[in-house]
């Protein structure tokens, strides 16, 4: 094998090995000592509340779940509009609420323990159930099933969150509003679309305002 | 302050501190020694090719860029169908090609050096340019702009990739096909939609088959 060819193979082997190792890599470890210092409490206090790091990470996800339940609360709105508003609330809260954001991230990369909730799974189930309810109310035109529609809605939310990791503007209202503006006539029929606001309604309270 | 109230505050402070630290965390470091061992080459050989780790990570992104260029190659298809097919190729390749996947991941979380390409940015520009071309050809109905449409298309791709981090089935064809089936009548007009295949055409060669 010629020297140059060997060099190219070596180079390619290194690039592939790096990619494979990075593909499996987890997040950098954050020590319990760093966490207790940041919270301004002793290590003893930390261990009083959480026997180990897994318990603390689970608590982040459980806190995030409580916030998600707030987002998916019953609303005094048409079922389809309630879904639209919840997607806007979720996307906004992913930008502003660090516990929710990290809870989804932990839950999304399969690091949570068996005990911790699966937030993306919860969200998907809620979207599916809400679309099924809208369908039961006769609000949906028939062609995509609630499950198929829900997967598309979940993918868009996850994509905005993922893109926002490098540019927070992806979580602003524009893209999601455009998505709903495109989708609505297809799911509720063009006659009904003017009943709905693709941008959602402004949140009534300041509760998802960040610090 | 009652003991119980203080305990709750401490607990909440710990949860918030953990979330804030995890929010900023980078990936776990992968050592150059681990990479050279995995590639089966000496540390000297690694350093011959790459003066430092940043250079090696940049090379992963540059390799991924070459693959992306292949995905965004000109195709002998209607512009809209070429876009649909490229989105299917990208999503499939993100599942099967570790260098492409890691290149997008590195590029997506702002760790790349200044020298490395921004793959999500490249993809977005290509989607925008392709939609603008389709618009120039009179293929699009007018209401959303190519930029607005492109953002929705990019978000869906990023979302499938993000969800696939915990469940690889998200990169299978179904969700993306459903997305295009929903979107197509809205972007090309309902009269024209039967000219297009939301599922894309099967790739002609085996080049994006994984190992």
Short mmCIF file of C-alpha atoms in Angstrom, two decimals:
data_model
loop_
_atom_site.label_atom_id
_atom_site.label_comp_id
_atom_site.label_asym_id
_atom_site.label_seq_id
_atom_site.Cartn_x
_atom_site.Cartn_y
_atom_site.Cartn_z
CA UNK A 1 0.00 0.00 0.00
CA UNK A 2 1.45 3.36 -1.00
CA UNK A 3 2.38 5.72 1.82
CA UNK A 4 -0.16 8.29 0.76
CA UNK A 5 -2.97 5.77 0.59
CA UNK A 6 -2.05 4.47 4.03
CA UNK A 7 -2.04 8.00 5.39
CA UNK A 8 -5.53 8.61 4.00
CA UNK A 9 -6.79 5.38 5.54
CA UNK A 10 -5.29 6.30 8.90
CA UNK A 11 -6.84 9.74 8.73
CA UNK A 12 -10.24 8.29 7.89
CA UNK A 13 -9.95 5.69 10.66
CA UNK A 14 -9.24 8.48 13.15
CA UNK A 15 -12.20 10.55 12.00
CA UNK A 16 -14.51 7.54 12.23
CA UNK A 17 -13.18 6.50 15.66
CA UNK A 18 -13.66 10.04 16.97
CA UNK A 19 -17.23 10.13 15.64
CA UNK A 20 -18.06 6.71 17.13
CA UNK A 21 -16.71 7.68 20.54
CA UNK A 22 -18.48 11.03 20.48
CA UNK A 23 -21.67 9.31 19.37
CA UNK A 24 -21.67 7.27 22.59
CA UNK A 25 -20.45 10.01 24.89
CA UNK A 26 -22.60 11.15 27.73
CA UNK A 27 -22.65 14.62 29.20
CA UNK A 28 -19.72 15.89 31.23
CA UNK A 29 -20.15 14.92 34.86
CA UNK A 30 -21.33 17.61 37.25
CA UNK A 31 -20.18 16.84 40.79
CA UNK A 32 -22.45 16.88 43.82
CA UNK A 33 -19.95 19.22 45.50
CA UNK A 34 -20.35 21.72 42.65
CA UNK A 35 -24.12 21.50 42.94
CA UNK A 36 -24.21 22.02 46.71
CA UNK A 37 -21.78 24.94 46.40
CA UNK A 38 -23.94 26.55 43.72
CA UNK A 39 -27.07 26.07 45.81
CA UNK A 40 -25.21 27.54 48.82
CA UNK A 41 -25.83 24.52 51.04
CA UNK A 42 -23.53 21.98 52.67
CA UNK A 43 -22.82 18.57 51.26
CA UNK A 44 -24.56 17.21 54.33
CA UNK A 45 -27.74 19.11 53.45
CA UNK A 46 -27.57 17.79 49.91
CA UNK A 47 -27.26 14.22 51.16
CA UNK A 48 -30.11 14.78 53.60
CA UNK A 49 -32.40 15.45 50.61
CA UNK A 50 -30.88 13.23 47.97
CA UNK A 51 -29.03 10.01 48.80
CA UNK A 52 -27.17 10.10 45.47
CA UNK A 53 -26.90 11.95 42.21
CA UNK A 54 -29.46 9.79 40.43
CA UNK A 55 -32.03 10.83 43.05
CA UNK A 56 -31.24 14.50 42.43
CA UNK A 57 -31.47 14.14 38.64
CA UNK A 58 -34.76 12.30 39.05
CA UNK A 59 -35.99 15.21 41.18
CA UNK A 60 -35.16 17.63 38.35
CA UNK A 61 -37.27 15.54 35.97
CA UNK A 62 -40.12 15.25 38.49
CA UNK A 63 -40.11 19.04 38.96
CA UNK A 64 -40.16 19.48 35.19
CA UNK A 65 -43.08 17.05 35.02
CA UNK A 66 -45.06 19.25 37.42
CA UNK A 67 -44.44 22.20 35.09
CA UNK A 68 -45.47 20.10 32.10
CA UNK A 69 -48.73 19.19 33.86
CA UNK A 70 -49.38 22.89 34.22
CA UNK A 71 -48.83 23.34 30.48
CA UNK A 72 -51.17 20.47 29.65
CA UNK A 73 -53.87 21.57 32.12
CA UNK A 74 -57.48 21.66 30.91
CA UNK A 75 -58.21 25.00 29.23
CA UNK A 76 -61.45 26.74 28.62
CA UNK A 77 -60.90 26.69 24.87
CA UNK A 78 -61.80 24.65 21.82
CA UNK A 79 -59.76 21.41 22.00
CA UNK A 80 -57.71 22.29 18.90
CA UNK A 81 -56.93 25.78 20.21
CA UNK A 82 -56.01 24.30 23.61
CA UNK A 83 -53.49 22.06 21.82
CA UNK A 84 -52.04 24.99 19.88
CA UNK A 85 -51.75 27.08 23.03
CA UNK A 86 -50.08 24.24 24.94
CA UNK A 87 -47.45 23.83 22.20
CA UNK A 88 -46.68 27.55 22.41
CA UNK A 89 -46.53 27.35 26.21
CA UNK A 90 -44.19 24.36 26.06
CA UNK A 91 -41.85 25.95 23.54
CA UNK A 92 -41.78 29.23 25.49
CA UNK A 93 -41.18 27.41 28.77
CA UNK A 94 -38.35 25.35 27.25
CA UNK A 95 -36.63 28.65 26.56
CA UNK A 96 -37.30 30.25 29.93
CA UNK A 97 -37.48 27.54 32.54
CA UNK A 98 -34.14 25.85 33.14
CA UNK A 99 -35.64 23.00 35.20
CA UNK A 100 -38.15 22.18 32.45
CA UNK A 101 -35.48 22.42 29.76
CA UNK A 102 -33.00 20.21 31.60
CA UNK A 103 -35.76 17.82 32.64
CA UNK A 104 -36.69 17.32 28.98
CA UNK A 105 -33.05 17.00 28.02
CA UNK A 106 -32.35 14.36 30.70
CA UNK A 107 -35.54 12.58 29.82
CA UNK A 108 -34.78 12.80 26.08
CA UNK A 109 -31.38 11.20 26.12
CA UNK A 110 -32.25 8.11 28.06
CA UNK A 111 -30.20 8.93 31.18
CA UNK A 112 -33.11 9.07 33.56
CA UNK A 113 -33.47 6.19 35.96
CA UNK A 114 -36.41 3.85 35.71
CA UNK A 115 -38.14 5.90 38.39
CA UNK A 116 -38.06 9.22 36.52
CA UNK A 117 -40.90 10.17 34.18
CA UNK A 118 -40.39 10.23 30.41
CA UNK A 119 -41.37 13.81 29.62
CA UNK A 120 -41.27 13.57 25.84
CA UNK A 121 -43.36 10.41 26.14
CA UNK A 122 -45.83 12.19 28.44
CA UNK A 123 -46.06 15.10 26.03
CA UNK A 124 -46.61 12.83 23.06
CA UNK A 125 -49.36 10.94 24.88
CA UNK A 126 -51.08 14.17 25.80
CA UNK A 127 -50.89 15.50 22.24
CA UNK A 128 -52.28 12.20 20.93
CA UNK A 129 -55.07 12.15 23.52
CA UNK A 130 -55.96 15.77 22.77
CA UNK A 131 -56.07 15.14 19.03
CA UNK A 132 -58.15 12.01 19.61
CA UNK A 133 -60.56 14.10 21.68
CA UNK A 134 -60.76 16.75 18.95
CA UNK A 135 -61.42 13.96 16.48
CA UNK A 136 -64.17 12.58 18.73
CA UNK A 137 -65.71 16.04 18.80
CA UNK A 138 -65.78 16.01 14.99
CA UNK A 139 -63.22 18.81 14.75
CA UNK A 140 -60.69 16.99 12.56
CA UNK A 141 -60.90 16.19 8.89
CA UNK A 142 -60.21 12.53 8.55
CA UNK A 143 -57.03 11.75 6.67
CA UNK A 144 -54.16 11.70 9.18
CA UNK A 145 -54.80 9.75 12.38
CA UNK A 146 -54.35 11.45 15.78
CA UNK A 147 -51.20 9.33 16.32
CA UNK A 148 -49.67 10.40 12.99
CA UNK A 149 -50.50 14.04 13.58
CA UNK A 150 -49.16 13.88 17.13
CA UNK A 151 -45.80 12.56 15.94
CA UNK A 152 -45.44 15.54 13.58
CA UNK A 153 -46.41 17.99 16.34
CA UNK A 154 -43.95 16.38 18.78
CA UNK A 155 -41.16 16.40 16.17
CA UNK A 156 -41.57 20.14 15.55
CA UNK A 157 -41.40 20.92 19.28
CA UNK A 158 -38.32 18.73 19.74
CA UNK A 159 -36.71 20.36 16.71
CA UNK A 160 -37.24 23.89 17.99
CA UNK A 161 -35.72 22.82 21.32
CA UNK A 162 -32.76 21.15 19.58
CA UNK A 163 -32.04 24.11 17.28
CA UNK A 164 -32.35 26.48 20.25
CA UNK A 165 -29.34 24.77 21.84
CA UNK A 166 -27.24 26.80 19.42
CA UNK A 167 -29.58 29.74 18.78
CA UNK A 168 -32.30 30.65 21.29
CA UNK A 169 -34.32 32.50 18.63
CA UNK A 170 -35.67 29.16 17.43
CA UNK A 171 -37.89 29.07 20.50
CA UNK A 172 -39.55 32.34 19.66
CA UNK A 173 -43.05 32.21 18.42
CA UNK A 174 -42.49 32.57 14.67
CA UNK A 175 -41.70 29.08 13.49
CA UNK A 176 -44.35 27.37 15.61
CA UNK A 177 -46.99 29.87 14.48
CA UNK A 178 -46.02 29.25 10.86
CA UNK A 179 -46.24 25.51 11.46
CA UNK A 180 -49.77 25.80 12.83
CA UNK A 181 -50.78 28.21 10.08
CA UNK A 182 -49.69 25.61 7.53
CA UNK A 183 -51.16 22.65 9.36
CA UNK A 184 -54.50 23.99 10.58
CA UNK A 185 -56.38 24.06 7.28
CA UNK A 186 -55.22 20.47 6.71
CA UNK A 187 -56.41 19.16 10.04
CA UNK A 188 -59.58 21.12 10.70
CA UNK A 189 -60.60 21.73 7.09
CA UNK A 190 -60.27 25.07 5.37
CA UNK A 191 -63.80 26.18 6.25
CA UNK A 192 -63.08 26.08 10.00
CA UNK A 193 -59.60 27.53 10.11
CA UNK A 194 -60.57 31.09 10.90
CA UNK A 195 -61.86 30.01 14.28
CA UNK A 196 -58.33 29.29 15.44
CA UNK A 197 -55.28 31.36 16.21
CA UNK A 198 -52.07 29.66 15.00
CA UNK A 199 -50.07 31.99 17.27
CA UNK A 200 -52.00 30.92 20.37
CA UNK A 201 -53.41 33.33 22.88
CA UNK A 202 -51.04 35.28 25.12
CA UNK A 203 -50.63 33.58 28.49
CA UNK A 204 -53.01 35.04 31.05
CA UNK A 205 -50.54 35.01 33.94
CA UNK A 206 -46.84 35.71 34.14
CA UNK A 207 -46.10 32.23 35.38
CA UNK A 208 -43.91 31.14 32.53
CA UNK A 209 -41.84 34.28 32.57
CA UNK A 210 -38.26 33.42 33.37
CA UNK A 211 -36.05 34.96 36.01
CA UNK B 1 -38.66 30.13 59.17
CA UNK B 2 -40.05 26.74 60.14
CA UNK B 3 -37.76 23.76 59.72
CA UNK B 4 -40.00 22.19 57.13
CA UNK B 5 -40.18 25.34 55.05
CA UNK B 6 -36.41 25.70 55.19
CA UNK B 7 -36.01 22.09 54.08
CA UNK B 8 -38.29 22.71 51.10
CA UNK B 9 -36.32 25.79 50.12
CA UNK B 10 -33.05 23.90 50.36
CA UNK B 11 -34.43 21.09 48.29
CA UNK B 12 -35.66 23.50 45.61
CA UNK B 13 -32.34 25.36 45.60
CA UNK B 14 -30.53 22.07 44.99
CA UNK B 15 -32.84 21.10 42.14
CA UNK B 16 -32.41 24.50 40.51
CA UNK B 17 -28.61 24.49 40.97
CA UNK B 18 -28.38 21.01 39.44
CA UNK B 19 -30.50 22.11 36.47
CA UNK B 20 -28.43 25.25 35.91
CA UNK B 21 -25.17 23.36 36.01
CA UNK B 22 -26.50 20.64 33.71
CA UNK B 23 -27.85 23.31 31.37
CA UNK B 24 -24.32 24.61 30.83
CA UNK B 25 -22.57 21.27 30.76
CA UNK B 26 -20.71 20.20 27.70
CA UNK B 27 -20.21 16.66 26.54
CA UNK B 28 -17.96 14.30 28.46
CA UNK B 29 -14.41 14.62 27.18
CA UNK B 30 -13.14 11.88 24.87
CA UNK B 31 -9.36 11.63 25.08
CA UNK B 32 -7.09 11.57 22.06
CA UNK B 33 -5.52 8.39 23.46
CA UNK B 34 -8.94 6.69 23.45
CA UNK B 35 -9.50 7.80 19.87
CA UNK B 36 -6.12 6.58 18.59
CA UNK B 37 -6.60 3.27 20.41
CA UNK B 38 -10.06 2.82 18.85
CA UNK B 39 -8.68 3.64 15.40
CA UNK B 40 -5.82 1.19 16.00
CA UNK B 41 -3.09 3.76 15.36
CA UNK B 42 -0.37 5.26 17.53
CA UNK B 43 -0.64 8.60 19.26
CA UNK B 44 2.20 9.73 16.98
CA UNK B 45 0.11 8.90 13.91
CA UNK B 46 -2.83 10.81 15.34
CA UNK B 47 -0.66 13.86 15.94
CA UNK B 48 0.81 13.57 12.44
CA UNK B 49 -2.69 14.09 11.04
CA UNK B 50 -4.24 16.33 13.66
CA UNK B 51 -2.21 18.77 15.77
CA UNK B 52 -4.90 18.85 18.45
CA UNK B 53 -8.37 17.67 19.31
CA UNK B 54 -10.10 20.71 17.83
CA UNK B 55 -8.52 19.88 14.46
CA UNK B 56 -9.85 16.31 14.67
CA UNK B 57 -13.36 17.46 15.63
CA UNK B 58 -13.29 19.97 12.77
CA UNK B 59 -12.33 17.11 10.45
CA UNK B 60 -15.42 15.16 11.58
CA UNK B 61 -17.59 18.15 10.69
CA UNK B 62 -15.83 18.64 7.33
CA UNK B 63 -16.38 14.96 6.48
CA UNK B 64 -20.02 15.31 7.45
CA UNK B 65 -20.24 18.38 5.23
CA UNK B 66 -19.03 16.34 2.25
CA UNK B 67 -21.83 13.84 2.93
CA UNK B 68 -24.34 16.67 3.25
CA UNK B 69 -23.23 18.03 -0.13
CA UNK B 70 -24.00 14.63 -1.57
CA UNK B 71 -27.49 14.80 -0.05
CA UNK B 72 -28.07 18.29 -1.46
CA UNK B 73 -26.70 17.43 -4.91
CA UNK B 74 -28.71 18.53 -7.96
CA UNK B 75 -31.32 15.90 -8.80
CA UNK B 76 -33.10 15.20 -12.01
CA UNK B 77 -36.46 15.84 -10.38
CA UNK B 78 -39.00 18.60 -9.95
CA UNK B 79 -37.51 21.10 -7.46
CA UNK B 80 -40.15 20.35 -4.81
CA UNK B 81 -39.64 16.60 -5.14
CA UNK B 82 -35.86 17.10 -4.97
CA UNK B 83 -36.37 18.91 -1.66
CA UNK B 84 -38.60 16.14 -0.29
CA UNK B 85 -36.11 13.48 -1.36
CA UNK B 86 -33.19 15.37 0.21
CA UNK B 87 -35.04 15.61 3.54
CA UNK B 88 -35.62 11.85 3.48
CA UNK B 89 -31.96 11.25 2.56
CA UNK B 90 -30.78 13.52 5.37
CA UNK B 91 -33.00 11.90 7.99
CA UNK B 92 -32.00 8.40 6.87
CA UNK B 93 -28.32 9.33 6.82
CA UNK B 94 -28.55 10.86 10.32
CA UNK B 95 -29.63 7.42 11.49
CA UNK B 96 -27.05 5.42 9.58
CA UNK B 97 -23.93 7.51 9.20
CA UNK B 98 -22.16 8.15 12.46
CA UNK B 99 -19.85 10.82 11.01
CA UNK B 100 -22.81 12.77 9.61
CA UNK B 101 -24.76 12.41 12.85
CA UNK B 102 -21.88 13.51 15.07
CA UNK B 103 -20.94 16.27 12.64
CA UNK B 104 -24.46 17.69 12.91
CA UNK B 105 -24.43 17.26 16.67
CA UNK B 106 -21.08 19.04 17.07
CA UNK B 107 -22.19 21.73 14.68
CA UNK B 108 -25.56 22.05 16.40
CA UNK B 109 -24.33 22.70 19.91
CA UNK B 110 -21.92 25.50 19.16
CA UNK B 111 -18.76 23.56 20.02
CA UNK B 112 -17.25 23.70 16.57
CA UNK B 113 -14.33 26.02 16.11
CA UNK B 114 -14.65 29.06 13.88
CA UNK B 115 -13.06 27.04 11.07
CA UNK B 116 -15.65 24.25 11.04
CA UNK B 117 -18.74 24.51 8.87
CA UNK B 118 -22.17 25.06 10.42
CA UNK B 119 -24.06 22.08 9.03
CA UNK B 120 -27.52 23.02 10.27
CA UNK B 121 -26.91 26.49 8.85
CA UNK B 122 -25.80 24.99 5.51
CA UNK B 123 -28.87 22.76 5.43
CA UNK B 124 -31.19 25.64 6.23
CA UNK B 125 -29.65 27.78 3.49
CA UNK B 126 -30.02 24.98 0.98
CA UNK B 127 -33.67 24.36 1.93
CA UNK B 128 -34.37 28.11 1.65
CA UNK B 129 -32.59 28.36 -1.71
CA UNK B 130 -34.43 25.31 -3.03
CA UNK B 131 -37.81 26.66 -1.92
CA UNK B 132 -36.95 30.05 -3.43
CA UNK B 133 -36.12 28.29 -6.70
CA UNK B 134 -39.40 26.37 -6.60
CA UNK B 135 -41.15 29.67 -5.96
CA UNK B 136 -39.35 31.25 -8.92
CA UNK B 137 -40.56 28.35 -11.05
CA UNK B 138 -44.13 29.14 -10.01
CA UNK B 139 -44.45 25.88 -8.08
CA UNK B 140 -45.44 27.37 -4.72
CA UNK B 141 -48.70 28.90 -3.69
CA UNK B 142 -47.89 32.24 -2.24
CA UNK B 143 -48.73 32.53 1.44
CA UNK B 144 -45.70 31.36 3.42
CA UNK B 145 -42.36 32.74 2.27
CA UNK B 146 -39.49 30.35 1.37
CA UNK B 147 -37.70 31.45 4.58
CA UNK B 148 -40.73 30.69 6.76
CA UNK B 149 -41.31 27.34 5.10
CA UNK B 150 -37.62 26.46 5.35
CA UNK B 151 -37.61 27.07 9.11
CA UNK B 152 -40.50 24.62 9.55
CA UNK B 153 -38.77 22.01 7.36
CA UNK B 154 -35.49 22.43 9.28
CA UNK B 155 -37.29 22.20 12.65
CA UNK B 156 -38.92 18.90 11.71
CA UNK B 157 -35.58 17.39 10.63
CA UNK B 158 -33.87 18.58 13.81
CA UNK B 159 -36.74 17.21 15.88
CA UNK B 160 -36.58 13.76 14.33
CA UNK B 161 -32.83 13.73 14.99
CA UNK B 162 -33.33 14.89 18.59
CA UNK B 163 -36.07 12.35 19.35
CA UNK B 164 -33.97 9.62 17.75
CA UNK B 165 -31.33 10.16 20.44
CA UNK B 166 -33.62 8.18 22.73
CA UNK B 167 -35.52 6.11 20.15
CA UNK B 168 -34.05 5.44 16.70
CA UNK B 169 -37.49 4.75 15.22
CA UNK B 170 -38.07 8.49 14.95
CA UNK B 171 -35.70 8.55 11.98
CA UNK B 172 -37.74 6.05 10.05
CA UNK B 173 -39.69 7.28 7.13
CA UNK B 174 -43.16 7.54 8.64
CA UNK B 175 -43.16 10.87 10.44
CA UNK B 176 -41.38 12.74 7.67
CA UNK B 177 -43.70 11.29 5.04
CA UNK B 178 -46.71 12.32 7.13
CA UNK B 179 -45.23 15.80 7.47
CA UNK B 180 -44.87 16.17 3.71
CA UNK B 181 -48.30 14.68 3.08
CA UNK B 182 -49.77 17.36 5.36
CA UNK B 183 -47.64 20.18 4.04
CA UNK B 184 -47.62 19.55 0.31
CA UNK B 185 -51.17 20.62 -0.53
CA UNK B 186 -50.52 23.80 1.44
CA UNK B 187 -47.34 24.71 -0.39
CA UNK B 188 -47.98 23.56 -3.93
CA UNK B 189 -51.76 23.96 -3.97
CA UNK B 190 -54.16 21.08 -3.75
CA UNK B 191 -54.47 20.73 -7.52
CA UNK B 192 -50.79 19.92 -7.96
CA UNK B 193 -50.21 17.63 -5.01
CA UNK B 194 -50.62 14.35 -6.83
CA UNK B 195 -47.48 15.06 -8.83
CA UNK B 196 -45.37 14.59 -5.74
CA UNK B 197 -44.44 11.69 -3.52
CA UNK B 198 -44.38 12.69 0.18
CA UNK B 199 -42.38 9.52 0.92
CA UNK B 200 -39.66 10.44 -1.58
CA UNK B 201 -38.27 8.00 -4.08
CA UNK B 202 -36.14 5.11 -2.86
CA UNK B 203 -32.43 5.95 -3.11
CA UNK B 204 -30.99 4.66 -6.40
CA UNK B 205 -27.71 3.45 -4.93
CA UNK B 206 -26.81 1.73 -1.67
CA UNK B 207 -24.58 4.60 -0.63
CA UNK B 208 -26.46 5.61 2.44
CA UNK B 209 -26.90 2.09 3.69
CA UNK B 210 -25.19 1.74 7.02
CA UNK B 211 -22.70 -0.89 8.05
#
